[in-house]
Structure formats: C-alpha cells, structure tokens
mmCIF file of C-alpha atoms and ligand atoms in Angstrom:
data_model
loop_
_atom_site.group_PDB
_atom_site.id
_atom_site.type_symbol
_atom_site.label_atom_id
_atom_site.label_comp_id
_atom_site.label_asym_id
_atom_site.label_seq_id
_atom_site.Cartn_x
_atom_site.Cartn_y
_atom_site.Cartn_z
ATOM 1 C CA MET A 1 209.161 99.196 5.618
ATOM 2 C CA SER A 2 210.999 102.386 6.436
ATOM 3 C CA ASN A 3 209.237 105.700 7.078
ATOM 4 C CA SER A 4 210.637 108.735 5.357
ATOM 5 C CA HIS A 5 212.797 110.739 7.730
ATOM 6 C CA PRO A 6 214.356 114.159 7.701
ATOM 7 C CA GLY A 7 217.900 112.825 7.975
ATOM 8 C CA GLY A 8 219.006 111.349 4.696
ATOM 9 C CA SER A 9 222.708 112.100 4.565
ATOM 10 C CA ASP A 10 222.282 115.078 6.931
ATOM 11 C CA PRO A 11 225.046 114.696 9.543
ATOM 12 C CA GLN A 12 222.736 116.225 12.171
ATOM 13 C CA PHE A 13 220.912 112.923 12.292
ATOM 14 C CA ILE A 14 222.510 109.685 13.406
ATOM 15 C CA ALA A 15 221.246 106.127 13.251
ATOM 16 C CA PHE A 16 219.093 105.217 16.268
ATOM 17 C CA GLN A 17 220.617 102.472 18.411
ATOM 18 C CA PRO A 18 217.539 100.568 19.592
ATOM 19 C CA PRO A 19 217.553 98.895 23.001
ATOM 20 C CA GLU A 20 218.142 95.175 23.112
ATOM 21 C CA LEU A 21 214.850 93.412 22.458
ATOM 22 C CA PRO A 22 213.648 91.140 25.259
ATOM 23 C CA ALA A 23 212.807 87.593 24.204
ATOM 24 C CA ASP A 24 209.298 88.054 25.550
ATOM 25 C CA PRO A 25 208.003 91.628 25.940
ATOM 26 C CA VAL A 26 204.967 90.499 27.932
ATOM 27 C CA GLU A 27 207.214 88.807 30.488
ATOM 28 C CA ALA A 28 209.680 91.714 30.501
ATOM 29 C CA SER A 29 206.908 94.236 31.124
ATOM 30 C CA ARG A 30 205.320 91.998 33.767
ATOM 31 C CA LEU A 31 208.620 91.764 35.623
ATOM 32 C CA PHE A 32 209.182 95.511 35.412
ATOM 33 C CA HIS A 33 205.762 96.162 36.896
ATOM 34 C CA GLN A 34 206.497 93.644 39.628
ATOM 35 C CA ILE A 35 209.698 95.518 40.504
ATOM 36 C CA MET A 36 208.045 98.947 40.416
ATOM 37 C CA ASP A 37 205.115 97.697 42.486
ATOM 38 C CA ARG A 38 207.543 97.241 45.420
ATOM 39 C CA ARG A 39 208.409 100.961 45.394
ATOM 40 C CA ARG A 40 207.019 102.829 48.348
ATOM 41 C CA THR A 41 207.462 106.309 49.694
ATOM 42 C CA ILE A 42 209.496 106.070 52.891
ATOM 43 C CA ARG A 43 209.382 108.549 55.755
ATOM 44 C CA GLN A 44 211.789 106.848 58.178
ATOM 45 C CA PHE A 45 215.347 106.698 56.887
ATOM 46 C CA SER A 46 218.540 105.038 58.079
ATOM 47 C CA ASP A 47 221.705 107.140 58.234
ATOM 48 C CA ARG A 48 223.573 104.425 56.295
ATOM 49 C CA PRO A 49 225.752 106.243 53.770
ATOM 50 C CA VAL A 50 225.163 106.115 50.036
ATOM 51 C CA PRO A 51 228.242 106.665 47.859
ATOM 52 C CA ARG A 52 228.242 109.845 45.817
ATOM 53 C CA ALA A 53 228.816 107.742 42.668
ATOM 54 C CA VAL A 54 225.367 106.194 43.159
ATOM 55 C CA ILE A 55 223.699 109.600 43.428
ATOM 56 C CA GLU A 56 225.552 110.726 40.317
ATOM 57 C CA ASN A 57 224.230 107.721 38.400
ATOM 58 C CA LEU A 58 220.656 108.396 39.566
ATOM 59 C CA ILE A 59 220.941 111.961 38.330
ATOM 60 C CA ARG A 60 222.473 110.779 35.059
ATOM 61 C CA ALA A 61 219.457 108.475 34.638
ATOM 62 C CA ALA A 62 217.078 111.369 35.388
ATOM 63 C CA GLY A 63 218.931 113.414 32.778
ATOM 64 C CA THR A 64 217.993 110.904 30.070
ATOM 65 C CA ALA A 65 214.344 111.956 30.277
ATOM 66 C CA PRO A 66 212.633 113.489 27.266
ATOM 67 C CA SER A 67 211.977 117.226 27.470
ATOM 68 C CA GLY A 68 210.179 119.925 25.503
ATOM 69 C CA ALA A 69 212.440 120.805 22.514
ATOM 70 C CA ASN A 70 215.256 118.970 24.331
ATOM 71 C CA LYS A 71 215.797 121.923 26.654
ATOM 72 C CA GLN A 72 216.365 119.628 29.675
ATOM 73 C CA PRO A 73 215.021 122.310 32.013
ATOM 74 C CA TRP A 74 216.161 120.724 35.274
ATOM 75 C CA ARG A 75 218.855 120.976 37.900
ATOM 76 C CA PHE A 76 219.425 118.390 40.616
ATOM 77 C CA VAL A 77 221.217 119.720 43.691
ATOM 78 C CA ALA A 78 222.553 116.841 45.794
ATOM 79 C CA VAL A 79 222.930 117.843 49.435
ATOM 80 C CA GLN A 80 224.999 115.736 51.836
ATOM 81 C CA ASP A 81 226.412 118.415 54.167
ATOM 82 C CA LYS A 82 224.947 117.931 57.668
ATOM 83 C CA ALA A 83 224.718 121.639 58.475
ATOM 84 C CA ILE A 84 222.876 122.395 55.226
ATOM 85 C CA LYS A 85 220.511 119.458 55.747
ATOM 86 C CA ARG A 86 219.765 120.836 59.212
ATOM 87 C CA GLU A 87 219.018 124.295 57.801
ATOM 88 C CA ILE A 88 216.666 122.707 55.271
ATOM 89 C CA ARG A 89 214.910 120.727 58.007
ATOM 90 C CA VAL A 90 214.407 123.780 60.212
ATOM 91 C CA ALA A 91 213.033 125.863 57.318
ATOM 92 C CA ALA A 92 210.839 123.028 55.992
ATOM 93 C CA GLU A 93 209.361 122.363 59.431
ATOM 94 C CA ALA A 94 208.491 126.045 59.845
ATOM 95 C CA GLU A 95 206.562 125.967 56.529
ATOM 96 C CA GLU A 96 204.960 122.644 57.376
ATOM 97 C CA ARG A 97 203.765 123.823 60.787
ATOM 98 C CA GLU A 98 202.147 126.791 59.086
ATOM 99 C CA PHE A 99 200.602 124.395 56.545
ATOM 100 C CA TYR A 100 199.167 121.966 59.098
ATOM 101 C CA GLU A 101 197.970 124.711 61.460
ATOM 102 C CA ARG A 102 196.639 127.258 58.965
ATOM 103 C CA ARG A 103 197.055 126.674 55.230
ATOM 104 C CA ALA A 104 195.619 123.200 54.623
ATOM 105 C CA ASN A 105 191.855 122.869 54.255
ATOM 106 C CA PRO A 106 190.031 120.176 56.285
ATOM 107 C CA THR A 107 189.727 117.787 53.315
ATOM 108 C CA TRP A 108 193.464 117.979 52.626
ATOM 109 C CA LEU A 109 194.190 117.309 56.320
ATOM 110 C CA ARG A 110 191.857 114.307 56.267
ATOM 111 C CA ASP A 111 193.589 112.903 53.168
ATOM 112 C CA LEU A 112 196.981 113.354 54.838
ATOM 113 C CA LYS A 113 195.800 111.724 58.048
ATOM 114 C CA ALA A 114 195.396 108.462 56.133
ATOM 115 C CA ILE A 115 199.086 108.689 55.228
ATOM 116 C CA GLY A 116 200.234 109.645 58.728
ATOM 117 C CA THR A 117 202.311 112.718 57.840
ATOM 118 C CA ASP A 118 202.861 115.645 60.184
ATOM 119 C CA ALA A 119 205.055 118.742 60.496
ATOM 120 C CA ASP A 120 208.014 116.762 61.883
ATOM 121 C CA LYS A 121 210.652 116.216 59.183
ATOM 122 C CA LEU A 122 213.471 114.373 60.958
ATOM 123 C CA PHE A 123 214.206 112.464 57.735
ATOM 124 C CA LEU A 124 215.595 115.649 56.207
ATOM 125 C CA GLU A 125 218.561 115.338 58.557
ATOM 126 C CA ILE A 126 218.879 111.571 58.763
ATOM 127 C CA ALA A 127 218.788 110.630 55.063
ATOM 128 C CA PRO A 128 222.354 110.665 53.708
ATOM 129 C CA TRP A 129 221.347 112.700 50.644
ATOM 130 C CA LEU A 130 218.663 115.209 49.761
ATOM 131 C CA ILE A 131 218.198 115.731 46.048
ATOM 132 C CA VAL A 132 216.601 119.112 45.554
ATOM 133 C CA VAL A 133 215.072 119.336 42.097
ATOM 134 C CA PHE A 134 214.781 122.740 40.462
ATOM 135 C CA LYS A 135 212.979 123.588 37.251
ATOM 136 C CA LEU A 136 214.715 126.065 34.972
ATOM 137 C CA MET A 137 212.575 128.978 33.830
ATOM 138 C CA LYS A 138 215.094 129.743 31.096
ATOM 139 C CA ASP A 139 217.768 127.713 29.364
ATOM 140 C CA ASP A 140 221.084 128.876 30.777
ATOM 141 C CA LEU A 141 223.059 126.904 28.158
ATOM 142 C CA LEU A 142 221.391 128.942 25.399
ATOM 143 C CA GLN A 143 220.879 125.873 23.195
ATOM 144 C CA ASN A 144 219.922 126.928 19.660
ATOM 145 C CA GLU A 145 220.775 130.459 20.764
ATOM 146 C CA SER A 146 217.557 130.795 22.685
ATOM 147 C CA ASP A 147 216.851 130.736 26.392
ATOM 148 C CA GLN A 148 213.219 129.689 25.995
ATOM 149 C CA VAL A 149 212.020 126.515 27.705
ATOM 150 C CA TYR A 150 208.903 124.502 26.940
ATOM 151 C CA TYR A 151 206.609 122.181 28.893
ATOM 152 C CA VAL A 152 208.818 122.619 31.921
ATOM 153 C CA ASN A 153 206.513 120.979 34.483
ATOM 154 C CA GLU A 154 205.902 117.970 32.268
ATOM 155 C CA SER A 155 209.610 117.599 31.456
ATOM 156 C CA VAL A 156 210.800 117.871 35.054
ATOM 157 C CA GLY A 157 208.026 115.559 36.251
ATOM 158 C CA ILE A 158 209.165 112.869 33.820
ATOM 159 C CA ALA A 159 212.814 113.338 34.857
ATOM 160 C CA VAL A 160 211.844 112.926 38.501
ATOM 161 C CA GLY A 161 209.970 109.752 37.581
ATOM 162 C CA PHE A 162 213.164 108.403 36.054
ATOM 163 C CA LEU A 163 215.102 109.446 39.163
ATOM 164 C CA LEU A 164 212.695 107.639 41.501
ATOM 165 C CA ALA A 165 212.748 104.508 39.334
ATOM 166 C CA ALA A 166 216.565 104.583 39.192
ATOM 167 C CA ALA A 167 216.803 104.910 42.981
ATOM 168 C CA HIS A 168 214.391 102.014 43.442
ATOM 169 C CA HIS A 169 216.398 99.943 40.946
ATOM 170 C CA ALA A 170 219.548 100.640 43.012
ATOM 171 C CA GLY A 171 217.843 99.350 46.184
ATOM 172 C CA LEU A 172 217.355 102.818 47.649
ATOM 173 C CA VAL A 173 214.223 104.487 48.951
ATOM 174 C CA THR A 174 212.930 107.996 48.396
ATOM 175 C CA LEU A 175 210.355 110.477 49.587
ATOM 176 C CA THR A 176 208.889 112.996 47.175
ATOM 177 C CA HIS A 177 208.542 115.877 49.585
ATOM 178 C CA THR A 178 206.799 119.185 48.892
ATOM 179 C CA PRO A 179 207.131 121.604 51.798
ATOM 180 C CA SER A 180 204.984 124.457 50.594
ATOM 181 C CA PRO A 181 206.095 127.059 49.670
ATOM 182 C CA MET A 182 209.631 125.888 48.858
ATOM 183 C CA LYS A 183 211.256 129.240 48.166
ATOM 184 C CA PHE A 184 213.545 128.794 51.197
ATOM 185 C CA LEU A 185 215.485 126.188 49.186
ATOM 186 C CA CYS A 186 216.663 128.859 46.701
ATOM 187 C CA LYS A 187 218.055 130.901 49.545
ATOM 188 C CA ILE A 188 219.696 128.111 51.517
ATOM 189 C CA LEU A 189 221.264 126.575 48.394
ATOM 190 C CA ASN A 190 222.080 129.950 46.855
ATOM 191 C CA ARG A 191 220.461 129.145 43.507
ATOM 192 C CA PRO A 192 220.078 131.684 40.716
ATOM 193 C CA GLU A 193 216.781 133.491 40.128
ATOM 194 C CA HIS A 194 215.678 131.383 37.122
ATOM 195 C CA GLU A 195 215.772 128.123 39.121
ATOM 196 C CA ARG A 196 212.493 127.332 40.902
ATOM 197 C CA PRO A 197 212.231 124.554 43.494
ATOM 198 C CA TYR A 198 210.190 121.621 42.240
ATOM 199 C CA LEU A 199 210.630 118.775 44.736
ATOM 200 C CA LEU A 200 212.786 117.872 47.706
ATOM 201 C CA ILE A 201 213.749 114.195 47.629
ATOM 202 C CA PRO A 202 215.519 112.474 50.521
ATOM 203 C CA VAL A 203 217.336 109.399 49.210
ATOM 204 C CA GLY A 204 218.860 106.572 51.224
ATOM 205 C CA TYR A 205 218.072 103.304 52.931
ATOM 206 C CA PRO A 206 214.954 102.694 55.028
ATOM 207 C CA ALA A 207 215.199 102.602 58.826
ATOM 208 C CA ALA A 208 215.131 99.015 60.106
ATOM 209 C CA ASP A 209 211.698 99.632 61.650
ATOM 210 C CA ALA A 210 210.243 101.682 58.780
ATOM 211 C CA VAL A 211 206.517 101.323 58.232
ATOM 212 C CA VAL A 212 204.385 102.439 55.302
ATOM 213 C CA PRO A 213 200.686 103.278 55.140
ATOM 214 C CA ASN A 214 198.496 100.378 54.131
ATOM 215 C CA ILE A 215 197.171 101.976 50.975
ATOM 216 C CA GLN A 216 196.000 100.425 47.737
ATOM 217 C CA ARG A 217 196.938 101.231 44.171
ATOM 218 C CA LYS A 218 194.109 101.674 41.705
ATOM 219 C CA SER A 219 193.408 98.640 39.537
ATOM 220 C CA LEU A 220 194.189 98.577 35.815
ATOM 221 C CA ASP A 221 190.466 98.956 35.077
ATOM 222 C CA GLN A 222 190.400 102.126 37.129
ATOM 223 C CA ILE A 223 193.346 103.771 35.402
ATOM 224 C CA MET A 224 193.164 102.488 31.831
ATOM 225 C CA ALA A 225 190.702 103.017 29.011
ATOM 226 C CA VAL A 226 191.045 101.657 25.498
ATOM 227 C CA ASP A 227 189.892 103.536 22.450
ATOM 228 C CA ARG A 228 186.605 105.424 22.654
ATOM 229 C CA GLN A 229 184.255 105.499 25.602
ATOM 230 C CA SER A 230 180.962 103.949 24.499
ATOM 231 C CA GLY A 231 177.630 105.739 24.846
HETATM 232 C C1 LIG B 1 204.118 115.541 43.927
HETATM 233 C C2 LIG B 1 204.103 114.753 45.205
HETATM 234 C C3 LIG B 1 204.208 115.406 46.412
HETATM 235 C C4 LIG B 1 204.265 114.684 47.607
HETATM 236 N N1 LIG B 1 204.454 115.361 48.784
HETATM 237 C C5 LIG B 1 204.643 114.660 49.910
HETATM 238 C C6 LIG B 1 205.019 115.327 51.118
HETATM 239 O O1 LIG B 1 205.220 116.545 51.134
HETATM 240 N N2 LIG B 1 205.176 114.576 52.250
HETATM 241 C C7 LIG B 1 205.018 113.219 52.248
HETATM 242 O O2 LIG B 1 205.186 112.615 53.297
HETATM 243 N N3 LIG B 1 204.683 112.547 51.115
HETATM 244 C C8 LIG B 1 204.516 113.236 49.946
HETATM 245 N N4 LIG B 1 204.241 112.571 48.775
HETATM 246 C C9 LIG B 1 204.168 111.103 48.768
HETATM 247 C C10 LIG B 1 202.740 110.578 48.620
HETATM 248 O O3 LIG B 1 202.040 110.755 49.811
HETATM 249 C C11 LIG B 1 202.842 109.088 48.235
HETATM 250 O O4 LIG B 1 203.462 108.968 46.980
HETATM 251 C C12 LIG B 1 201.453 108.445 48.146
HETATM 252 O O5 LIG B 1 200.866 108.425 49.423
HETATM 253 C C13 LIG B 1 201.520 107.023 47.594
HETATM 254 O O6 LIG B 1 202.373 106.219 48.361
HETATM 255 P P1 LIG B 1 203.573 105.403 47.701
HETATM 256 O O7 LIG B 1 204.489 106.414 47.078
HETATM 257 O O8 LIG B 1 204.198 104.642 48.830
HETATM 258 O O9 LIG B 1 202.988 104.517 46.640
HETATM 259 C C14 LIG B 1 204.169 113.267 47.576
HETATM 260 C C15 LIG B 1 204.059 112.625 46.341
HETATM 261 C C16 LIG B 1 204.053 113.340 45.176
HETATM 262 C C17 LIG B 1 204.009 112.611 43.855
#
C-alpha cells in the first residue's frame, strides 16, 4: 500500500533509494550495537598521522545528518597545523584552569573526578587532527532565500553523533571536548560572527598505554520505556 505523497509528477521530488535490507534486522542491529558499545572517549592520543581523506569522509558522513528544514547549520573546521593546535591548547588550558579552580561547583567537580579529567589538555597538541564544530546562527547559503535556521542545537548534535560513529567505524578514537567558554576558538580560527563554537573534537589513534575510566552504561531498562507509564 502506498501513502499519498506530495510529489506526483513534481520534479522537485525524486524516488527514494532505500538502503539495502539486511537479511536479519535483529542480527544487524545487534551487531551495530556491539560495534558502538566498543566506542570510548579517549584522552591519551598517539601522534600517528591520519590522512586528510579520512577526515574528509568523516565530515561528509556528519553532513548526511538530518537538520531543521534542511538548513544543515554546521561547519566543521579540521585543524592539523601544529602551531594552531598549540594556540588552541594554551587557550583551552587557561579556560579549564579557571573552570577547575573557580567556575565548577563541588558536585560537578566530584562527577569529573570519577572520570579523571583535569586542566591539562596535552591531547590538543598530540592528536593529529582537531575537528572544531561550529553551529551556524544563520544560513550563509541563503537556501530558499532565507537565512533563518531551525533547531540548530538538535541538528548539530545529531551531526556530531554521526561524526563520532563514523570515526569509530574507521578505527579512530575521539574526545568530545567542551572547554568552557569556547569563544577563543572563533578568534584563533578567524571564524565569522554567525558561527558559534559547539564542540572541540580531537581525532586520531589512541596512545599505546591509553586507559579509560571504568564506567558503566545504563541498562536498556533504565533508558527505554514502551508506550504509556502505568499508574
Ligand atoms: C557534550 C559533551 C561534552 C563533554 N566534555 C568533555 C570534556 O570537556 N572533557 C572530557 O574529558 N570529556 C568530555 N566529555 C566526554 C564524557 O566525559 C564521556 O563521554 C563520558 O564520560 C562517557 O564516556 P564514554 O564516552 O567513554 O562512553 C564530553 C561528552 C559530551 C557528550
């Protein structure tokens, strides 16, 4: 049975090319979860190079994300230059020191202690690439002759999710880093006024002796509900 659709013979609509169907969707989804379950945030990187073509493909994958009214309100700035990475490290560490010494409340510090983070951000220089994600506060391509953007945080968050999954799929590791505030990134990278920093993501290979916090993911029962809550 086919639903009615707005296309008809309208050339603005094209036939959807569905993805190839897996033989067994339960098995396919189980395997995907198994792969994603191995993803971890890494804070000790190797300086092993990553070809630019790989980074381009990760960003292409991120760019396939859905977005409010298809405005694609994101920009991914890939930084490999050592001097720029150093500038970013110095500026990020200054913000982080301020955060750990003054801005964070005691509960936040306790939560971070469990993860073992501190104001030292050596990885910002060692990782071969930093992908700095900006959200666009207006559409600079003027799609549909308007510069309005919609659901920007949701759209960019989904695109970053795709980016992290793509990196993991390529055998790379990432760190979703949020030095706060991140305004210094606009200045160092000379971005226009309507681009706001969203996340700073080192991408590369893990150091040979990398360790990760022994933390647990919530169980399915804890994160999923079906239909209506009873009572
Ligand atoms: C929006 C966001 C901001 C984060 N900011 C930082 C950060 O600034 N520094 C850091 O070391 N980890 C940061 N993390 C990583 C989390 O600590 C990490 O995802 C969490 O502890 C779960 O670990 P896992 O990613 O290995 O599953 C951030 C994660 C997210 C999603």
